[in-house]
Amino acid sequence: MENKKISRQGIMNILAAVSLKLLIAAGIFAAFGLLRAYSVETCLRTLEQETKEAKNNIYQRISLVQDNLKTLANIIGQEGLADYTQAKRVLSACENIDMASRLGILLPDNQILQQDGTLAAPMNGITFDALEEKGSFITNIEPDNVNPDESVLFCNVPIVTEGKTEGILFGVIDLKDGSEFMEVDTFDGKANLFVVDVQNMNFIMDTLHGDAKTSDVARGRRIKKGYSEEKLMQDFSQEQAGMTAYFSESVEEYLYTAYEPVGIQNWFVLLAVPESVVLKEALYTKKILFWLGFYEALMLLVYIWWDIIYTRKEMQAKEKMATTDLLTNLKNRNAYEQALGRYAQNHPDCLTCVYADANGLHELNNSQGHLAGDKMLQSVADALVEAFGQGKVYRIGGDEFLAFTETDENTAEESATKAKEKVSEAGYHVSVGTASGEKATAVTAIVKAAEKKMYEDKRQYYMSHGDRRKMR
């Protein structure tokens, strides 16, 4: 009958193992598609997050330029532009303001007061009256008033004195410098940052090519399947964030691109990462899946091995919990009772018992709380372990400790004295008694003798400290 039970159980185990393998195989096929999709999704989520951070960075940097210009405009406006003295002093003191590489003031006569104090004629057909109507604002790409071949941005802030606009303070943002400010250190440095003016579809910033371009950002580009040019243009028109993928002639592969409205003019920030970088994660996933398939054949053996080890450790842990005092990490009363049984059956030639009791535990608990009492017990335990060794000391009661050693009584007393001194250094006191017995002496008799000596030591302690209360 027993053999039949074993056979039936063996068949059930085999069926369970086969079923488990089939489930694992099915799971691997499902996981292949899921993990591949997840790897791409994770990449795109990272791309979206990096795009948001880039958008916030651009907005904050340019807003900081505007704020600094407003501060300078207020300083200049306090004295006005009657003789340009204050204005020249402020302009000459400011080599640049964050991203602004050059400053200037457009005067009501449409001349420009430059940082070196000279006057220059305006470029681009700008007029004081036109800028005054707009107030504080940032332009889109315009030719530089100093070097018309370069494309720059102008941050304009009116200089107001006694309620009247006397000039327009402007800062020039060189787009080449802007690309350096906005270097992207993500996706192994292979991501590229673009800022696009979607009103005229021009690049304002382009870390891929190193400067601003006036190329169309969407038309004529091959959009990857699953994305559409219409959705891109719709998001641009509605100032919504999104994702697309298009073929780049520069890198000769698709760029996965997340975009976010900047909050300045009609600008969008785009962060693009090559498809090969995205697929690198997918290829890594395939490699993982291959090893999962390889390990499928070993999983049952590993599981059996693990189950045996785990069960053994679990039994050891339970046994330790049953024989260990949680507060002091000493062996507990159960372990002590087991030790008595072992010594009764196999008594060594010389067995010494050290019986210890922490003095004043009850009073300490009442006056300072149980945490203080616990600390006292831990100090006593540490001292006894240091004197007699881990595994030889037991906590057999609330404040009672006991240690067995196979040394003679004199040696045990010396160790006990050292333990008492260490406890005293910690601010506590422990009473100790030791007793030895030969092979013919019962273990319980040795313990009783040691306990009796401990109580005598305790009596002497309370007598010397003027405490004649009954010993607990």
Coordinates of C-alpha atoms in Angstrom, one line a residue:
M1 CA 0.0 0.0 0.0
E2 CA 2.8 2.3 0.8
N3 CA 4.5 1.7 -2.5
K4 CA 1.2 2.5 -4.3
K5 CA 1.0 5.8 -2.5
I6 CA 4.6 6.6 -3.5
S7 CA 3.9 5.7 -7.1
R8 CA 0.7 7.7 -7.2
Q9 CA 2.6 10.7 -5.7
G10 CA 5.4 10.3 -8.3
I11 CA 3.0 10.4 -11.2
M12 CA 1.3 13.5 -9.8
N13 CA 4.7 15.1 -9.5
I14 CA 5.6 14.3 -13.1
L15 CA 2.3 15.6 -14.4
A16 CA 2.8 18.7 -12.3
A17 CA 6.3 19.1 -13.8
V18 CA 5.1 18.6 -17.4
S19 CA 2.3 21.1 -16.9
L20 CA 4.7 23.6 -15.4
K21 CA 7.1 23.3 -18.4
L22 CA 4.2 23.7 -20.8
L23 CA 3.0 26.8 -19.0
I24 CA 6.6 28.2 -18.9
A25 CA 6.9 27.6 -22.7
A26 CA 3.7 29.3 -23.4
G27 CA 4.7 32.1 -21.1
I28 CA 8.0 32.6 -22.9
F29 CA 6.2 33.0 -26.2
A30 CA 3.9 35.5 -24.7
A31 CA 6.7 37.2 -22.9
F32 CA 8.7 37.6 -26.1
G33 CA 6.1 39.9 -27.6
L34 CA 5.3 41.7 -24.4
L35 CA 8.9 42.3 -23.3
R36 CA 9.9 43.5 -26.8
A37 CA 7.0 46.0 -26.7
Y38 CA 7.8 46.9 -23.2
S39 CA 11.4 47.6 -24.0
V40 CA 10.4 50.0 -26.8
E41 CA 7.7 51.5 -24.5
T42 CA 10.2 52.1 -21.8
C43 CA 12.5 53.8 -24.2
L44 CA 9.8 56.1 -25.4
R45 CA 8.7 56.9 -21.9
T46 CA 12.3 57.9 -21.1
L47 CA 12.3 59.9 -24.3
E48 CA 9.2 61.7 -23.3
Q49 CA 10.5 62.5 -19.8
E50 CA 13.8 63.8 -21.2
T51 CA 11.9 65.9 -23.7
K52 CA 9.9 67.5 -20.8
E53 CA 13.1 68.2 -18.9
A54 CA 14.6 69.8 -22.0
K55 CA 11.5 71.9 -22.6
N56 CA 11.6 73.1 -19.0
N57 CA 15.3 73.8 -19.2
I58 CA 14.9 75.9 -22.4
Y59 CA 12.0 77.8 -20.9
Q60 CA 13.8 78.5 -17.7
R61 CA 17.0 79.6 -19.4
I62 CA 15.3 82.0 -21.8
S63 CA 13.0 83.3 -19.0
L64 CA 16.1 84.0 -16.9
V65 CA 17.5 86.1 -19.8
Q66 CA 14.3 88.1 -19.9
D67 CA 14.2 88.5 -16.1
N68 CA 17.8 89.7 -16.1
L69 CA 17.1 92.1 -18.9
K70 CA 14.1 93.5 -17.0
T71 CA 16.4 94.1 -14.0
L72 CA 18.9 96.0 -16.1
A73 CA 16.1 97.9 -17.8
N74 CA 14.8 99.0 -14.4
I75 CA 18.4 100.2 -13.3
I76 CA 18.8 102.1 -16.6
G77 CA 15.3 103.6 -16.3
Q78 CA 15.9 105.0 -12.9
E79 CA 18.3 107.7 -14.4
G80 CA 16.8 107.7 -17.9
L81 CA 18.6 107.9 -21.2
A82 CA 19.1 111.7 -21.3
D83 CA 22.9 111.4 -21.8
Y84 CA 23.3 107.6 -22.0
T85 CA 25.7 107.7 -19.0
Q86 CA 23.9 105.1 -16.9
A87 CA 23.1 103.0 -19.9
K88 CA 26.7 102.9 -21.1
R89 CA 27.9 102.0 -17.7
V90 CA 25.4 99.1 -17.4
L91 CA 26.0 97.8 -20.9
S92 CA 29.8 97.9 -20.5
A93 CA 29.6 96.1 -17.2
C94 CA 27.6 93.2 -18.7
E95 CA 29.6 91.1 -21.1
N96 CA 26.7 88.6 -21.4
I97 CA 23.7 87.4 -19.5
D98 CA 23.4 83.7 -19.4
M99 CA 22.5 82.8 -23.0
A100 CA 22.6 86.4 -24.2
S101 CA 25.9 87.0 -25.9
R102 CA 25.5 90.7 -26.6
L103 CA 23.3 93.6 -25.3
G104 CA 22.1 96.8 -26.9
I105 CA 19.5 99.5 -26.6
L106 CA 17.2 100.6 -29.5
L107 CA 16.6 104.4 -29.1
P108 CA 13.5 106.3 -30.1
D109 CA 15.5 107.7 -33.1
N110 CA 15.9 104.1 -34.3
Q111 CA 19.6 104.0 -33.6
I112 CA 21.2 101.3 -31.5
L113 CA 23.4 102.1 -28.5
Q114 CA 25.9 99.2 -28.4
Q115 CA 27.9 97.8 -25.5
D116 CA 31.0 99.7 -26.5
G117 CA 29.1 103.0 -26.2
T118 CA 28.9 103.6 -30.0
L119 CA 25.7 104.2 -32.0
A120 CA 24.8 102.0 -35.0
A121 CA 22.0 101.9 -37.5
P122 CA 19.4 99.2 -37.0
M123 CA 19.1 96.1 -39.3
N124 CA 16.1 94.1 -40.4
G125 CA 13.9 97.1 -40.8
I126 CA 13.0 97.2 -37.1
T127 CA 11.7 100.5 -35.6
F128 CA 11.4 101.8 -32.1
D129 CA 7.6 102.3 -32.5
A130 CA 7.0 98.8 -33.6
L131 CA 8.9 97.2 -30.7
E132 CA 7.4 99.6 -28.2
E133 CA 3.9 98.3 -29.0
K134 CA 4.9 94.7 -28.4
G135 CA 6.4 95.5 -24.9
S136 CA 8.6 92.7 -23.5
F137 CA 8.9 89.7 -25.9
I138 CA 11.2 87.3 -27.6
T139 CA 11.6 87.2 -31.4
N140 CA 11.7 84.2 -33.6
I141 CA 14.8 83.7 -35.9
E142 CA 16.1 86.9 -37.3
P143 CA 19.3 88.0 -39.0
D144 CA 21.9 89.4 -36.6
N145 CA 22.1 93.2 -36.7
V146 CA 25.9 92.9 -36.6
N147 CA 26.3 89.9 -38.8
P148 CA 23.3 89.4 -41.1
D149 CA 24.6 86.0 -42.2
E150 CA 24.0 84.6 -38.7
S151 CA 20.6 83.8 -37.3
V152 CA 19.8 84.9 -33.7
L153 CA 17.0 85.5 -31.3
F154 CA 16.3 88.9 -29.7
C155 CA 15.0 89.3 -26.1
N156 CA 13.4 92.7 -25.9
V157 CA 12.5 94.7 -22.7
P158 CA 11.3 98.3 -22.7
I159 CA 13.2 100.9 -20.6
V160 CA 10.6 103.0 -18.8
T161 CA 11.3 106.3 -17.1
E162 CA 8.5 108.1 -15.3
G163 CA 5.9 106.1 -17.3
K164 CA 7.5 106.8 -20.7
T165 CA 9.4 104.2 -22.8
E166 CA 12.8 105.8 -23.6
G167 CA 14.4 102.8 -25.2
I168 CA 14.2 99.0 -25.8
L169 CA 16.9 97.0 -24.1
F170 CA 17.6 93.8 -26.1
G171 CA 19.8 90.7 -25.6
V172 CA 21.1 88.7 -28.5
I173 CA 21.0 84.9 -28.2
D174 CA 23.3 83.2 -30.7
L175 CA 21.8 80.0 -31.7
K176 CA 25.2 78.3 -32.0
D177 CA 25.8 79.1 -28.3
G178 CA 22.3 78.0 -27.6
S179 CA 23.0 74.5 -28.9
E180 CA 26.0 74.3 -26.5
F181 CA 23.8 75.4 -23.6
M182 CA 21.3 72.6 -24.5
E183 CA 23.6 69.6 -24.9
V184 CA 21.8 66.4 -24.4
D185 CA 23.4 63.7 -22.3
T186 CA 21.0 60.8 -22.6
F187 CA 20.7 57.6 -24.6
D188 CA 24.5 57.3 -24.6
G189 CA 24.8 60.8 -25.9
K190 CA 23.0 59.8 -29.2
A191 CA 19.9 61.9 -28.7
N192 CA 19.5 65.2 -30.5
L193 CA 17.6 68.3 -29.5
F194 CA 15.6 70.5 -31.9
V195 CA 13.6 73.6 -31.2
V196 CA 11.1 74.4 -33.9
D197 CA 9.1 77.5 -34.7
V198 CA 5.9 75.7 -35.9
Q199 CA 4.4 79.0 -37.2
N200 CA 6.9 79.0 -40.1
M201 CA 8.3 75.5 -39.6
N202 CA 11.9 76.6 -39.1
F203 CA 14.5 75.1 -36.8
I204 CA 15.5 77.5 -34.0
M205 CA 18.0 75.1 -32.5
D206 CA 19.5 71.9 -33.9
T207 CA 22.2 69.9 -32.0
L208 CA 22.3 67.3 -34.8
H209 CA 23.6 69.8 -37.4
G210 CA 25.2 72.2 -35.0
D211 CA 23.3 75.3 -36.0
A212 CA 19.8 76.6 -36.9
K213 CA 18.2 75.6 -40.1
T214 CA 15.4 77.0 -42.2
S215 CA 14.4 73.6 -43.4
D216 CA 10.8 72.4 -43.1
V217 CA 10.5 70.1 -40.1
A218 CA 7.9 67.7 -41.5
R219 CA 7.2 67.9 -45.2
G220 CA 9.1 65.6 -47.4
R221 CA 10.2 63.3 -44.5
R222 CA 9.3 59.6 -44.5
I223 CA 7.2 58.9 -41.5
K224 CA 7.5 55.5 -39.9
K225 CA 4.5 53.2 -40.0
G226 CA 2.3 53.7 -37.0
Y227 CA 2.8 57.4 -37.0
S228 CA 1.4 60.1 -39.3
E229 CA 2.3 63.6 -40.6
E230 CA -1.3 64.6 -40.0
K231 CA -1.1 63.8 -36.3
L232 CA 2.2 65.7 -36.0
M233 CA 0.8 68.8 -37.6
Q234 CA -2.4 68.5 -35.6
D235 CA -0.5 68.4 -32.4
F236 CA 1.6 71.4 -33.5
S237 CA -1.5 73.4 -34.3
Q238 CA -3.1 72.5 -31.0
E239 CA 0.1 72.9 -28.9
Q240 CA 0.0 69.3 -27.7
A241 CA 2.8 67.0 -26.8
G242 CA 3.3 63.8 -28.8
M243 CA 5.5 61.3 -30.4
T244 CA 6.5 60.5 -34.0
A245 CA 9.3 58.7 -36.0
Y246 CA 10.7 59.9 -39.3
F247 CA 13.6 59.0 -41.5
S248 CA 16.6 61.3 -41.2
E249 CA 19.0 61.6 -44.1
S250 CA 21.7 62.9 -41.8
V251 CA 21.9 59.7 -39.7
E252 CA 20.4 57.5 -42.4
E253 CA 17.8 55.8 -40.1
Y254 CA 14.6 56.6 -38.4
L255 CA 14.6 59.0 -35.5
Y256 CA 12.1 58.3 -32.7
T257 CA 11.1 61.8 -31.7
A258 CA 9.1 63.2 -28.7
Y259 CA 7.9 66.8 -28.8
E260 CA 6.6 69.3 -26.3
P261 CA 5.4 72.9 -26.6
V262 CA 7.9 75.2 -25.0
G263 CA 5.5 78.0 -23.9
I264 CA 7.4 80.7 -25.8
Q265 CA 6.1 82.0 -29.1
N266 CA 5.0 79.0 -31.2
W267 CA 8.1 76.9 -30.3
F268 CA 8.2 73.2 -29.8
V269 CA 11.1 71.2 -28.4
L270 CA 11.9 67.9 -30.1
L271 CA 14.2 65.2 -28.7
A272 CA 15.1 62.6 -31.3
V273 CA 16.9 59.3 -30.7
P274 CA 18.0 56.9 -33.6
E275 CA 16.1 53.7 -34.1
S276 CA 19.2 51.7 -33.6
V277 CA 19.4 52.9 -30.0
V278 CA 15.8 51.8 -29.5
L279 CA 16.4 48.4 -31.0
K280 CA 19.5 47.9 -29.0
E281 CA 17.2 47.5 -26.0
A282 CA 15.0 45.1 -28.0
L283 CA 18.0 43.0 -29.0
Y284 CA 19.0 42.8 -25.4
T285 CA 15.5 41.6 -24.6
K286 CA 15.8 38.9 -27.2
K287 CA 19.0 37.7 -25.6
I288 CA 17.3 37.5 -22.2
L289 CA 14.5 35.5 -23.7
F290 CA 17.0 33.1 -25.3
W291 CA 18.5 32.4 -21.9
L292 CA 15.1 32.0 -20.4
G293 CA 14.4 29.3 -22.9
F294 CA 17.8 27.6 -22.1
Y295 CA 17.1 27.7 -18.5
E296 CA 13.6 26.3 -18.9
A297 CA 15.0 22.7 -18.9
L298 CA 16.9 23.3 -15.7
M299 CA 14.1 25.1 -13.8
L300 CA 12.6 21.9 -12.4
L301 CA 15.9 20.6 -11.1
V302 CA 16.7 24.0 -9.6
Y303 CA 13.2 24.1 -8.0
I304 CA 13.7 20.7 -6.4
W305 CA 17.2 21.7 -5.2
W306 CA 15.8 25.0 -3.9
D307 CA 12.9 23.3 -2.2
I308 CA 15.2 21.0 -0.3
I309 CA 17.6 23.8 0.8
Y310 CA 14.7 26.1 1.6
T311 CA 12.9 23.4 3.7
R312 CA 16.1 22.7 5.6
K313 CA 16.8 26.4 6.3
E314 CA 13.2 26.8 7.3
M315 CA 13.5 24.0 9.9
Q316 CA 16.8 25.4 11.1
A317 CA 15.2 28.9 11.5
K318 CA 12.2 27.5 13.4
E319 CA 14.5 25.5 15.6
K320 CA 16.6 28.6 16.3
M321 CA 13.5 30.6 17.1
A322 CA 12.4 27.9 19.5
T323 CA 15.8 27.9 21.3
T324 CA 16.9 31.5 21.1
D325 CA 16.0 34.5 23.3
L326 CA 15.0 37.3 20.9
L327 CA 16.2 40.1 23.2
T328 CA 19.7 39.0 24.0
N329 CA 20.3 36.4 21.2
L330 CA 21.3 33.9 23.8
K331 CA 20.0 30.4 24.1
N332 CA 16.6 30.4 25.9
R333 CA 15.0 28.2 28.6
N334 CA 14.1 25.5 26.0
A335 CA 17.7 25.2 25.0
Y336 CA 18.8 25.1 28.6
E337 CA 16.4 22.2 29.3
Q338 CA 17.9 20.4 26.3
A339 CA 21.4 21.0 27.6
L340 CA 20.5 19.5 30.9
G341 CA 19.4 16.3 29.1
R342 CA 22.5 16.1 27.1
Y343 CA 24.8 16.6 30.1
A344 CA 22.8 14.0 32.0
Q345 CA 23.5 11.4 29.3
N346 CA 27.1 12.5 28.5
H347 CA 28.6 14.2 31.6
P348 CA 32.1 15.6 31.0
D349 CA 34.9 14.9 33.5
C350 CA 34.5 18.5 34.8
L351 CA 31.5 20.6 34.4
T352 CA 31.2 24.1 35.9
C353 CA 27.9 26.1 36.1
V354 CA 27.9 29.9 36.3
Y355 CA 24.6 31.3 37.6
A356 CA 24.1 35.0 37.1
D357 CA 21.2 37.4 38.1
A358 CA 20.9 41.1 37.0
N359 CA 20.4 43.2 40.1
G360 CA 17.7 45.9 40.1
L361 CA 15.9 45.0 36.9
H362 CA 12.5 45.4 38.4
E363 CA 13.3 48.8 39.9
L364 CA 14.9 49.9 36.6
N365 CA 11.8 48.9 34.6
N366 CA 9.6 50.9 37.0
S367 CA 11.8 54.0 37.1
Q368 CA 13.0 54.3 33.5
G369 CA 10.9 51.9 31.5
H370 CA 11.3 48.6 29.9
L371 CA 13.7 49.8 27.2
A372 CA 16.2 50.7 29.9
G373 CA 15.7 47.3 31.4
D374 CA 16.2 45.6 28.0
K375 CA 19.5 47.5 27.6
M376 CA 20.6 46.3 31.0
L377 CA 19.9 42.7 30.1
Q378 CA 21.7 43.0 26.8
S379 CA 24.7 44.4 28.6
V380 CA 24.8 41.5 31.0
A381 CA 24.4 39.0 28.0
D382 CA 27.2 40.6 26.1
A383 CA 29.5 40.4 29.1
L384 CA 28.8 36.7 29.7
V385 CA 29.2 35.8 26.1
E386 CA 32.6 37.6 26.0
A387 CA 33.6 35.7 29.1
F388 CA 32.3 32.2 28.2
G389 CA 31.6 32.2 24.5
Q390 CA 28.5 32.3 22.3
G391 CA 26.4 29.2 22.5
K392 CA 27.4 28.5 26.1
V393 CA 25.2 31.1 27.8
Y394 CA 21.5 30.8 28.4
R395 CA 18.8 33.3 29.5
I396 CA 16.7 31.0 31.7
G397 CA 14.4 33.7 33.3
G398 CA 13.6 37.4 33.2
D399 CA 16.8 38.5 34.8
E400 CA 18.5 35.1 35.3
F401 CA 21.4 33.8 33.1
L402 CA 23.4 30.6 33.2
A403 CA 26.5 29.4 31.5
F404 CA 28.1 25.9 31.3
T405 CA 31.8 25.5 30.9
E406 CA 34.1 22.5 31.1
T407 CA 36.8 24.4 32.8
D408 CA 37.6 24.2 36.6
E409 CA 35.7 26.4 39.0
N410 CA 38.6 28.8 39.7
T411 CA 39.0 29.5 36.0
A412 CA 35.2 30.0 35.7
E413 CA 35.2 32.3 38.7
E414 CA 37.9 34.5 37.1
S415 CA 35.9 34.7 33.9
A416 CA 32.8 35.5 35.9
T417 CA 34.6 38.3 37.7
K418 CA 35.7 39.9 34.4
A419 CA 32.0 39.7 33.3
K420 CA 30.9 41.4 36.5
E421 CA 33.5 44.2 36.0
K422 CA 32.3 44.8 32.4
V423 CA 28.7 45.0 33.5
S424 CA 29.8 47.5 36.2
E425 CA 31.5 49.6 33.6
A426 CA 28.2 49.8 31.8
G427 CA 26.5 51.1 35.0
Y428 CA 24.8 47.9 36.1
H429 CA 25.5 45.1 38.6
V430 CA 25.1 41.4 38.3
S431 CA 25.3 38.7 41.1
V432 CA 27.2 35.6 40.1
G433 CA 27.7 32.1 41.6
T434 CA 29.8 29.3 40.3
A435 CA 29.9 25.6 41.1
S436 CA 31.7 22.6 39.6
G437 CA 31.1 18.8 39.7
E438 CA 32.8 15.7 38.5
K439 CA 31.4 13.1 36.2
A440 CA 29.5 11.4 39.0
T441 CA 27.8 14.7 40.1
A442 CA 24.3 15.3 38.8
V443 CA 24.0 18.3 36.6
T444 CA 21.0 19.6 38.5
A445 CA 23.0 19.5 41.7
I446 CA 25.8 21.6 40.1
V447 CA 23.2 24.1 39.0
K448 CA 21.5 24.3 42.4
A449 CA 24.9 24.9 44.1
A450 CA 25.8 27.7 41.6
E451 CA 22.3 29.3 42.2
K452 CA 22.8 29.2 46.0
K453 CA 26.2 31.0 45.6
M454 CA 24.6 33.5 43.3
Y455 CA 21.9 34.3 46.0
E456 CA 24.7 34.7 48.6
D457 CA 26.4 37.2 46.2
K458 CA 23.1 39.0 45.7
R459 CA 22.6 39.2 49.5
Q460 CA 26.1 40.7 50.0
Y461 CA 25.3 43.2 47.2
Y462 CA 22.1 44.5 48.8
M463 CA 23.7 44.6 52.2
S464 CA 26.6 46.7 51.0
H465 CA 24.2 49.0 49.2
G466 CA 21.9 49.5 52.2
D467 CA 19.0 47.7 50.6
R468 CA 17.5 45.0 52.9
R469 CA 14.5 44.3 50.7
K470 CA 13.7 40.7 50.0
M471 CA 15.6 39.4 47.0
R472 CA 13.5 38.7 44.0

